[in-house]
JSON list of C-alpha atoms and ligand atoms in Angstrom, two decimals:
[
{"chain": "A", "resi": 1375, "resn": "UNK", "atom": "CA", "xyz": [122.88, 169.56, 102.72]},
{"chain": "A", "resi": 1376, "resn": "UNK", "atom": "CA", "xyz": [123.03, 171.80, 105.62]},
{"chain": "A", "resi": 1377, "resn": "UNK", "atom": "CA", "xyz": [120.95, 174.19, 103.75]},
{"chain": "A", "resi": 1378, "resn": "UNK", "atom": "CA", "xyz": [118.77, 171.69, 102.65]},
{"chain": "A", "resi": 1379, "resn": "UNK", "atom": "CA", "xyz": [118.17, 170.87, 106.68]},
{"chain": "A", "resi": 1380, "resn": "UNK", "atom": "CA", "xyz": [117.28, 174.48, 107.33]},
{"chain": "A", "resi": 1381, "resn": "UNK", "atom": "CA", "xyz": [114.52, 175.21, 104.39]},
{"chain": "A", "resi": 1382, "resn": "UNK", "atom": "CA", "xyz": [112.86, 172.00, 105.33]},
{"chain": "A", "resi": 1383, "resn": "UNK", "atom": "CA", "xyz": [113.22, 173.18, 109.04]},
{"chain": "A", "resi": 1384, "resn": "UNK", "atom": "CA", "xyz": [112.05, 176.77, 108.44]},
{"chain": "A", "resi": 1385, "resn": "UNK", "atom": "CA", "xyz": [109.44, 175.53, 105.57]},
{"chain": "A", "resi": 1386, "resn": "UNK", "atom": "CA", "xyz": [108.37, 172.91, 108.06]},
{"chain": "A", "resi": 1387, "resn": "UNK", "atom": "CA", "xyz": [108.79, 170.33, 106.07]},
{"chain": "A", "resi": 1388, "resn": "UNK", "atom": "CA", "xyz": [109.79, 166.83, 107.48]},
{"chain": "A", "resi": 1389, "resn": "UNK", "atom": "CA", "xyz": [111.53, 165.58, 104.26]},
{"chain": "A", "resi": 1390, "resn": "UNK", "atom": "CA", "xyz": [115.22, 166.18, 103.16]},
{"chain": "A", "resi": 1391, "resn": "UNK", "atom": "CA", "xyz": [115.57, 165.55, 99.34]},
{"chain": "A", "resi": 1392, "resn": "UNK", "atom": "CA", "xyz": [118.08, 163.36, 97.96]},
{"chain": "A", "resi": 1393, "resn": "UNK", "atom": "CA", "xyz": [121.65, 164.47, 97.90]},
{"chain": "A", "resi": 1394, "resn": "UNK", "atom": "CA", "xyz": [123.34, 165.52, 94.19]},
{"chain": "A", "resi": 1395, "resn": "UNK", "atom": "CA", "xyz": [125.34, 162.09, 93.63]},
{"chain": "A", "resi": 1396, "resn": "UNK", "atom": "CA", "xyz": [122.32, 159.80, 94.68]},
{"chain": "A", "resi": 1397, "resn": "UNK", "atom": "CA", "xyz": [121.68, 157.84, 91.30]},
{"chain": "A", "resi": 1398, "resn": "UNK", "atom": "CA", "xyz": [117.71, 158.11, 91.22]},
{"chain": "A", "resi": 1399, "resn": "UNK", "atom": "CA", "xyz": [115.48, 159.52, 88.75]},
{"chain": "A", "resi": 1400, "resn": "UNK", "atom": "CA", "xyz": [112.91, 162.61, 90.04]},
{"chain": "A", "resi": 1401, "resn": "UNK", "atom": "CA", "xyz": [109.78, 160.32, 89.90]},
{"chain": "A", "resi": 1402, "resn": "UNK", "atom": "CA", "xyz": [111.19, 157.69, 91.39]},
{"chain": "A", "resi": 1403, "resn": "UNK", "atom": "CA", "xyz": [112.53, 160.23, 94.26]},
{"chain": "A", "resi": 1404, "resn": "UNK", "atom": "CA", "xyz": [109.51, 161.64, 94.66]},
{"chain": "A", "resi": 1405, "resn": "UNK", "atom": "CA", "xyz": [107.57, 157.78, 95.16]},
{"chain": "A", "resi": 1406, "resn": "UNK", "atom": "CA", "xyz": [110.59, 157.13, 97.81]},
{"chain": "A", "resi": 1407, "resn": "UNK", "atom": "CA", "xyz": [110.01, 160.24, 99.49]},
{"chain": "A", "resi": 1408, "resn": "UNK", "atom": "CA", "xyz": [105.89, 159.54, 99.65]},
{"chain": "A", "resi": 1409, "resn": "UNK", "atom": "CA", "xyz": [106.74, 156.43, 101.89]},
{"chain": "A", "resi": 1410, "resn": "UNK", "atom": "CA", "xyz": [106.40, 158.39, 105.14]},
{"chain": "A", "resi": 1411, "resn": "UNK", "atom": "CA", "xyz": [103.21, 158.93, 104.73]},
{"chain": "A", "resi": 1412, "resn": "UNK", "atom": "CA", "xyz": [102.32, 155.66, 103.06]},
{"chain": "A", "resi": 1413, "resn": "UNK", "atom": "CA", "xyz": [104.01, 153.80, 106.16]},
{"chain": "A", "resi": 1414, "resn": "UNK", "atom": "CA", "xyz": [102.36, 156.16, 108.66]},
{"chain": "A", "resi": 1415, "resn": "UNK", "atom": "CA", "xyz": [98.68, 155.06, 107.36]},
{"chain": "A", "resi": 1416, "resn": "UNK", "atom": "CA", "xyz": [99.73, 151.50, 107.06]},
{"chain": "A", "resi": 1417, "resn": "UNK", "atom": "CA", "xyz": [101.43, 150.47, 110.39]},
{"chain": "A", "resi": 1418, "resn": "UNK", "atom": "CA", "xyz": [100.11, 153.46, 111.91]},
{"chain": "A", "resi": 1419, "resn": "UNK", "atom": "CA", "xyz": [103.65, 154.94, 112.69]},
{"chain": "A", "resi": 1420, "resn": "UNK", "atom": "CA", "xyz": [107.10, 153.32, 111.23]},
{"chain": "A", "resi": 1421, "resn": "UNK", "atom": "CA", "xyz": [108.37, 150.08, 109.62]},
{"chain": "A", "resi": 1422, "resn": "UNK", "atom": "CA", "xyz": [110.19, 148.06, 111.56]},
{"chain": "A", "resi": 1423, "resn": "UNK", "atom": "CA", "xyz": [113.15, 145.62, 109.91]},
{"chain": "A", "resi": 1424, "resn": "UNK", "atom": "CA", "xyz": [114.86, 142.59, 110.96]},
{"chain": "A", "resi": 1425, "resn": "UNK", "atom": "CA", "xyz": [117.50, 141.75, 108.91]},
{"chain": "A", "resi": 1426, "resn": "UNK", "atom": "CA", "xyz": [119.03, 138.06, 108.62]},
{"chain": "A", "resi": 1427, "resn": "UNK", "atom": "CA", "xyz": [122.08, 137.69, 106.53]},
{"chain": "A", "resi": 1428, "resn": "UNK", "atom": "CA", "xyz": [121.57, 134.09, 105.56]},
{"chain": "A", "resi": 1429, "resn": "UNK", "atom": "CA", "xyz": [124.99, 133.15, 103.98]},
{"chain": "A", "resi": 1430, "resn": "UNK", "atom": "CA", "xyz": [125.55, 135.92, 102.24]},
{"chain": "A", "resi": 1431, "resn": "UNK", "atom": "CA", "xyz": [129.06, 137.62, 100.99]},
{"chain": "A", "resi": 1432, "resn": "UNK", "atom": "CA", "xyz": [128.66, 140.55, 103.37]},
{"chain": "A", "resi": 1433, "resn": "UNK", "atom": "CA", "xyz": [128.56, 142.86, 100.08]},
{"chain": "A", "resi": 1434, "resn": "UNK", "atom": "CA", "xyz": [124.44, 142.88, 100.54]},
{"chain": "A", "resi": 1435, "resn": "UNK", "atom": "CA", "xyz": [124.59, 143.86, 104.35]},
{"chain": "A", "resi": 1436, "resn": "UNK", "atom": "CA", "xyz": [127.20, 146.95, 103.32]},
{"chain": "A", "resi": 1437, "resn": "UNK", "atom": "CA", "xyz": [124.25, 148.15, 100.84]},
{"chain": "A", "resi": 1438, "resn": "UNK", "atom": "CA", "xyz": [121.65, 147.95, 103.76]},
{"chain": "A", "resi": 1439, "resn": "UNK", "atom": "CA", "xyz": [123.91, 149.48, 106.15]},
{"chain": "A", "resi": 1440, "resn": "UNK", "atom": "CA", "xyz": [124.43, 152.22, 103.64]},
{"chain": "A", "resi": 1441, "resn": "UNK", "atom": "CA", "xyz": [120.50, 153.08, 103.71]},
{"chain": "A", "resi": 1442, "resn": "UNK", "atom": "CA", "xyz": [120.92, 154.52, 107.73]},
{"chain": "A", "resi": 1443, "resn": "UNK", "atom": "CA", "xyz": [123.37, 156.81, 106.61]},
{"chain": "A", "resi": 1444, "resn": "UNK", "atom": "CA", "xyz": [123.30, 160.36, 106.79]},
{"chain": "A", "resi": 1445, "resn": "UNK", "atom": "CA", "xyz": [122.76, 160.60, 102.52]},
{"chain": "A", "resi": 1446, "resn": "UNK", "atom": "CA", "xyz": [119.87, 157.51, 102.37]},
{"chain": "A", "resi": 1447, "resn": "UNK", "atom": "CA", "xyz": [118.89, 158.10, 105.91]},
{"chain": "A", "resi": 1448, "resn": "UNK", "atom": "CA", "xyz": [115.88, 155.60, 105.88]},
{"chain": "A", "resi": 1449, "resn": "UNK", "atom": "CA", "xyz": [114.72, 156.50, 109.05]},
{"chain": "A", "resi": 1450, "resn": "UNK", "atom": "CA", "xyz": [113.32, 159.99, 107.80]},
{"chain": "A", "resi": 1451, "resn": "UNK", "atom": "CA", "xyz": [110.91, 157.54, 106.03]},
{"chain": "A", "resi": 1452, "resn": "UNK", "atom": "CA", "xyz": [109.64, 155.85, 109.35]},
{"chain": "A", "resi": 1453, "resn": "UNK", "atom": "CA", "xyz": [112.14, 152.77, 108.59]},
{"chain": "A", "resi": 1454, "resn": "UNK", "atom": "CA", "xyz": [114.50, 151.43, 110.74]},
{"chain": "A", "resi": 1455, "resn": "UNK", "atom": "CA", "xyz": [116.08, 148.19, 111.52]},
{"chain": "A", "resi": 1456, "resn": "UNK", "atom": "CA", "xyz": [115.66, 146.34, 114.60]},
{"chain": "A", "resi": 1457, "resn": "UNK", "atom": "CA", "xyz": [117.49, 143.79, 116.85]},
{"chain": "A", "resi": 1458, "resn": "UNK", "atom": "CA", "xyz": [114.39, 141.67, 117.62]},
{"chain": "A", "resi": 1459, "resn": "UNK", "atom": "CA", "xyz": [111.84, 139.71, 115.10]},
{"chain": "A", "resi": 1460, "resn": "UNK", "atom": "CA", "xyz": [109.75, 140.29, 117.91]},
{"chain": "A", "resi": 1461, "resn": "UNK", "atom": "CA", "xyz": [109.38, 143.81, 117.25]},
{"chain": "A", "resi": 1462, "resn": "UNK", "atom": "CA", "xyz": [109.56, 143.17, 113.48]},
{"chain": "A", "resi": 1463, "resn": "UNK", "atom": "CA", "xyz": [107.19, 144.02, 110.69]},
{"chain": "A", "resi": 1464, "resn": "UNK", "atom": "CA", "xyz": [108.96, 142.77, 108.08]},
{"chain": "A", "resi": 1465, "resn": "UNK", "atom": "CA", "xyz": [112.22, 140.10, 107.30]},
{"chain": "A", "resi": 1466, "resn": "UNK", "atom": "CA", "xyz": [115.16, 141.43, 104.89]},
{"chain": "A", "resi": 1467, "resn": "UNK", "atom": "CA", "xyz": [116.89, 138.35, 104.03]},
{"chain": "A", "resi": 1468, "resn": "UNK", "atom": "CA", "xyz": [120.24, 138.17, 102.16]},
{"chain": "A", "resi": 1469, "resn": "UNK", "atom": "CA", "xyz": [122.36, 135.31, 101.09]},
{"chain": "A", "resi": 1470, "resn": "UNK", "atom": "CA", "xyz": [121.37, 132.03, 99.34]},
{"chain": "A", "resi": 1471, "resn": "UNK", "atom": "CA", "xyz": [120.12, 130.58, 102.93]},
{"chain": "A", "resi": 1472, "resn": "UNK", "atom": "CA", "xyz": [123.07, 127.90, 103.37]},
{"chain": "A", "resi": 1473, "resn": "UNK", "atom": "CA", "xyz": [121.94, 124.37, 104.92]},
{"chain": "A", "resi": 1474, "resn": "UNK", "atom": "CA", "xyz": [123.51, 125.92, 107.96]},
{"chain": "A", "resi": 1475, "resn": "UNK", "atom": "CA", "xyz": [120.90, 128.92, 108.40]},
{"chain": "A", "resi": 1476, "resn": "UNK", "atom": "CA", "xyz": [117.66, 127.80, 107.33]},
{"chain": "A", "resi": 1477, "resn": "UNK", "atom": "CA", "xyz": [116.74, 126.49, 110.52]},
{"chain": "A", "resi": 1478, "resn": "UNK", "atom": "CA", "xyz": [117.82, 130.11, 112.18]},
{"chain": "A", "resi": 1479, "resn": "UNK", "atom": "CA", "xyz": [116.20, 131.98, 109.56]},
{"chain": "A", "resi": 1480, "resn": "UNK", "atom": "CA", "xyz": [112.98, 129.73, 109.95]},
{"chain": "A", "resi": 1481, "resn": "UNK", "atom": "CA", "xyz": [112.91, 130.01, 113.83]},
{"chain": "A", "resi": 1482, "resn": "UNK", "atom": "CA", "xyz": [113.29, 133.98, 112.98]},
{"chain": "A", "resi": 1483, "resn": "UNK", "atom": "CA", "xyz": [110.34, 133.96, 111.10]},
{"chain": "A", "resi": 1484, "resn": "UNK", "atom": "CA", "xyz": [107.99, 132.17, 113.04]},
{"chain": "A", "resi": 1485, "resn": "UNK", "atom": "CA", "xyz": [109.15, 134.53, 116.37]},
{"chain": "A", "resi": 1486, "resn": "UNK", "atom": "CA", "xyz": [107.70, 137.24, 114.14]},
{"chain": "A", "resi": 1487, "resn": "UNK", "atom": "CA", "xyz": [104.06, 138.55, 115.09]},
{"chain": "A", "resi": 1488, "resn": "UNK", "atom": "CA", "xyz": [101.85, 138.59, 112.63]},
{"chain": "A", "resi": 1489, "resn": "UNK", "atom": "CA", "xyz": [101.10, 140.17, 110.22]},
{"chain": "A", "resi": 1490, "resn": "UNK", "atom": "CA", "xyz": [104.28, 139.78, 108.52]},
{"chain": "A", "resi": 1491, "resn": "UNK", "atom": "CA", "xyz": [106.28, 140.18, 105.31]},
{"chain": "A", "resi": 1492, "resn": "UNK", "atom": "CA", "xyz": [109.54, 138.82, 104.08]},
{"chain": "A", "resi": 1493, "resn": "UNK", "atom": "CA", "xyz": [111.89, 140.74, 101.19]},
{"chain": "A", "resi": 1494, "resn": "UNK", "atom": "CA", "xyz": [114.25, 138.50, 99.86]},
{"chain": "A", "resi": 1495, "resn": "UNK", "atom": "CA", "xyz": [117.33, 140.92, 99.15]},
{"chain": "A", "resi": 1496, "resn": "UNK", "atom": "CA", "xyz": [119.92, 140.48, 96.50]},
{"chain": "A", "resi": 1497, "resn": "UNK", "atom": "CA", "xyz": [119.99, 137.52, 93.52]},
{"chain": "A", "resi": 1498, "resn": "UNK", "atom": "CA", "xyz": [121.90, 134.99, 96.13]},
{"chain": "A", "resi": 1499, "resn": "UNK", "atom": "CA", "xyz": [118.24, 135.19, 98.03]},
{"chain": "A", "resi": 1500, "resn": "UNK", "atom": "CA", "xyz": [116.31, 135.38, 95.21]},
{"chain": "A", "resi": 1501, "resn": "UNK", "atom": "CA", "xyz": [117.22, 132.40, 93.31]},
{"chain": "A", "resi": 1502, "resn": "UNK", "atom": "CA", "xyz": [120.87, 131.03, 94.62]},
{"chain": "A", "resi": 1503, "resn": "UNK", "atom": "CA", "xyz": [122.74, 133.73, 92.82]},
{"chain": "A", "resi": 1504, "resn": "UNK", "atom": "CA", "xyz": [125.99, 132.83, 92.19]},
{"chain": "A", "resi": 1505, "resn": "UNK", "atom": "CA", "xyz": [125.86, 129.51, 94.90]},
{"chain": "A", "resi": 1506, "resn": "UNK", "atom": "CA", "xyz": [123.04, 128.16, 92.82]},
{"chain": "A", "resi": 1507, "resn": "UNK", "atom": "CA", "xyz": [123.13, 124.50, 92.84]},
{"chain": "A", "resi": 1508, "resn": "UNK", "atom": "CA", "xyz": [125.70, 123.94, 95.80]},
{"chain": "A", "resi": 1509, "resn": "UNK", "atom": "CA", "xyz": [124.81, 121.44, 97.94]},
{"chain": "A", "resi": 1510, "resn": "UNK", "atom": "CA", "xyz": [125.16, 123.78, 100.72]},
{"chain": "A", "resi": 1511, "resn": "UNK", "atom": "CA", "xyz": [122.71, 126.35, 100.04]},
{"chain": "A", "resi": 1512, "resn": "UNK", "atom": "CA", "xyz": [118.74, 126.08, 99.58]},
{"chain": "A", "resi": 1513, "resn": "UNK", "atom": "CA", "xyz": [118.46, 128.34, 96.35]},
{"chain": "A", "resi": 1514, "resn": "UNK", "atom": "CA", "xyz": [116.69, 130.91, 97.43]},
{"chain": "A", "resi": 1515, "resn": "UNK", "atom": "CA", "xyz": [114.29, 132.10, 100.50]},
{"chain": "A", "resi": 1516, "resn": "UNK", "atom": "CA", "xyz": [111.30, 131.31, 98.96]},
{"chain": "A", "resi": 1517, "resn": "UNK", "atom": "CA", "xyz": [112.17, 127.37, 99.71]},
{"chain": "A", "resi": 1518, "resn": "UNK", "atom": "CA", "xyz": [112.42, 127.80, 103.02]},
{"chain": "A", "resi": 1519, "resn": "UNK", "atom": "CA", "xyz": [109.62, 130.74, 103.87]},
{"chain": "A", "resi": 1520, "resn": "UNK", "atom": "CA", "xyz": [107.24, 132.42, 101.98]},
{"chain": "A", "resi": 1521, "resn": "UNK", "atom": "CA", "xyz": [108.19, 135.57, 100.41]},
{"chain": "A", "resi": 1522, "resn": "UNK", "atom": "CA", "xyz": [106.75, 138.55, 99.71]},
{"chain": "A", "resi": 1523, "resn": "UNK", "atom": "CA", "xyz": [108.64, 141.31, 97.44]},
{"chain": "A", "resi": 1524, "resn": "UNK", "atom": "CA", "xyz": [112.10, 140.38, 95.58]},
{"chain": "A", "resi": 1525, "resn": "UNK", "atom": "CA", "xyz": [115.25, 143.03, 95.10]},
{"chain": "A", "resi": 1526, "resn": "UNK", "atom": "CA", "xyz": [117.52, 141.74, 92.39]},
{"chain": "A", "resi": 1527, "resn": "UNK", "atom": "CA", "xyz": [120.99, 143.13, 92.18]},
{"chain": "A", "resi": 1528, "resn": "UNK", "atom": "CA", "xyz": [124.64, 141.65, 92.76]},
{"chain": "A", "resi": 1529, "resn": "UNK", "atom": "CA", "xyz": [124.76, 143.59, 95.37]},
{"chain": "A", "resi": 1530, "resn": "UNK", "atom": "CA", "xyz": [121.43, 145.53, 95.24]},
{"chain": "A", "resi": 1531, "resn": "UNK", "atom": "CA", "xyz": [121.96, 149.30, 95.44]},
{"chain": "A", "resi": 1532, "resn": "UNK", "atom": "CA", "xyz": [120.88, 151.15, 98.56]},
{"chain": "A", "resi": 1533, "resn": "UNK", "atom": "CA", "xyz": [118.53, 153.28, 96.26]},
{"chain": "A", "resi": 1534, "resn": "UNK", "atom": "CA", "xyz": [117.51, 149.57, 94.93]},
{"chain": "A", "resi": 1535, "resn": "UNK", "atom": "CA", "xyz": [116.44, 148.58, 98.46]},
{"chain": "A", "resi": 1536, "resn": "UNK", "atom": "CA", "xyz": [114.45, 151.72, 99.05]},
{"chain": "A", "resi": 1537, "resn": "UNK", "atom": "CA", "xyz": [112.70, 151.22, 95.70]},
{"chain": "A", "resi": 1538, "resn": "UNK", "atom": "CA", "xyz": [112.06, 147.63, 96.28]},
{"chain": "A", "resi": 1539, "resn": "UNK", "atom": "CA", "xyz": [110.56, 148.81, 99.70]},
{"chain": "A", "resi": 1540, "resn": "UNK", "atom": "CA", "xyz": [108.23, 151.04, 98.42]},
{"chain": "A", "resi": 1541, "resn": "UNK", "atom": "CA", "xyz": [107.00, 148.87, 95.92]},
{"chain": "A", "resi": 1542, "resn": "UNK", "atom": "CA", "xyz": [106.12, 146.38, 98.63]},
{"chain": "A", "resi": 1543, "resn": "UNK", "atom": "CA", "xyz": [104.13, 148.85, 100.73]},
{"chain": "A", "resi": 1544, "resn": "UNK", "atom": "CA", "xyz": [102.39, 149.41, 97.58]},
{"chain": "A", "resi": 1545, "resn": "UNK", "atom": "CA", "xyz": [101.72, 146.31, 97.53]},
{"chain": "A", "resi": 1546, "resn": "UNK", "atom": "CA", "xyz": [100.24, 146.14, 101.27]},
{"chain": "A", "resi": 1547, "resn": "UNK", "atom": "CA", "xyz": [98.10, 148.94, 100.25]},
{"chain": "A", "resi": 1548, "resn": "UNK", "atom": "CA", "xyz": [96.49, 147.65, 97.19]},
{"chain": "A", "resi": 1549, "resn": "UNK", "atom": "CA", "xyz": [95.88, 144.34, 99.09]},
{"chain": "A", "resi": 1550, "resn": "UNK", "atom": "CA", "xyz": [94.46, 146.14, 101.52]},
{"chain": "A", "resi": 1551, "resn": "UNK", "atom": "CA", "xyz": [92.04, 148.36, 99.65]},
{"chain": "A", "resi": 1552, "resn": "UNK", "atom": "CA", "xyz": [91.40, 145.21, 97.38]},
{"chain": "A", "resi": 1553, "resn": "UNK", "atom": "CA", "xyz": [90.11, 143.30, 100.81]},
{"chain": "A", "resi": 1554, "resn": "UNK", "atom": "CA", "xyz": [88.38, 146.30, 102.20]},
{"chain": "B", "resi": 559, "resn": "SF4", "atom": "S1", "xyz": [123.63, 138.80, 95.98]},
{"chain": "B", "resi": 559, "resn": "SF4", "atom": "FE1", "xyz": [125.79, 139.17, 95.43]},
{"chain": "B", "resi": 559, "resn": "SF4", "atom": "S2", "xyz": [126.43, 140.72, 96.89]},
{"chain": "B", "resi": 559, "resn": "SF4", "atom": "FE2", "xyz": [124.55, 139.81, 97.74]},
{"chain": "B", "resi": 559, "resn": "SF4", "atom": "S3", "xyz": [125.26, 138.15, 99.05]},
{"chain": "B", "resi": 559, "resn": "SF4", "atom": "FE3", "xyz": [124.91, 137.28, 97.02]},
{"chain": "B", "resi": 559, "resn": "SF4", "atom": "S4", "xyz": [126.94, 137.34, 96.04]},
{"chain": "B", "resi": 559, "resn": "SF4", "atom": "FE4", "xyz": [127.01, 138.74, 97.77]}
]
């Protein structure tokens, strides 16, 4: 790794490559890895996260903790999470959003500026996972705010996550070219 740090440094690159260990194919790497720049010409500098764990097992919030580490390191992308939805761009939910959070999670979302997205992280948010059908839980984000890219997984990996997040700032930019 260290090595790693210093060709980048001396090549003056900005990018460290994935660690041996990381399971991620090369093309997929190399899409992750193009989400600085992507990011940078979107929201002009970095992508900002809140995270709400709506009922969740915990497992989900270990696998987005994981991403700031020094082998995911998300922030070398221009992604970081935040304390505030005020300073949000986006709102990584996980859990099934129990009866007892969906007014939080809805009070989050509206103290969000606009424009805003919402990933609903792990099956729990997508659909109820496992909790589907309690009375307790609301099956899914989607029924209680609008959603706007879905990571499946039981937990999802952190390489999952990343994935999932480029595909939504794909998204952004094909909207964005589309309305352009
Ligand atoms: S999706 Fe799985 S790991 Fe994530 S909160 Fe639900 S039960 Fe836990």
């Amino acid at each position: 790794m260290i090595k790693e740090i210093l060709k980048n440094i001396t090549g003056k690159k900005h990018v460290i490559p994935f660690p041996e260990g990381v399971k991620i194919s090369p093309e997929e790497a190399a899409k992750v890895i193009n989400l600085h720049e992507k990011i940078g010409r979107i929201f002009g500098r970095s992508l900002r996260i809140r995270q709400v764990d709506a009922g969740s097992c915990n497992a989900c919030e270990w696998e987005c903790t994981a991403l700031t580490n020094p082998v995911y390191d998300i922030q070398r992308f221009g992604i970081d999470f935040v304390a505030s939805p005020r300073h949000a761009d986006a709102l990584l939910v996980t859990g099934p959003v129990s009866r007892q959070m969906e007014l939080a999670l809805k009070k989050t979302y509206l103290a969000m500026p606009e424009p805003k997205l919402v990933i609903a992280c792990g099956d729990c948010t997508i659909d109820g996972g496992i909790y589907k059908g309690s009375y307790a839980v609301t099956n899914g984000v989607a029924n209680v705010i609008p959603v706007d890219c879905y990571i499946p997984g039981c937990p999802p990996t952190p390489t999952g996550i990343m994935l999932g997040l480029q595909q939504l700032i794909d998204k952004v930019i094909q909207a964005k070219a589309e309305s352009s």
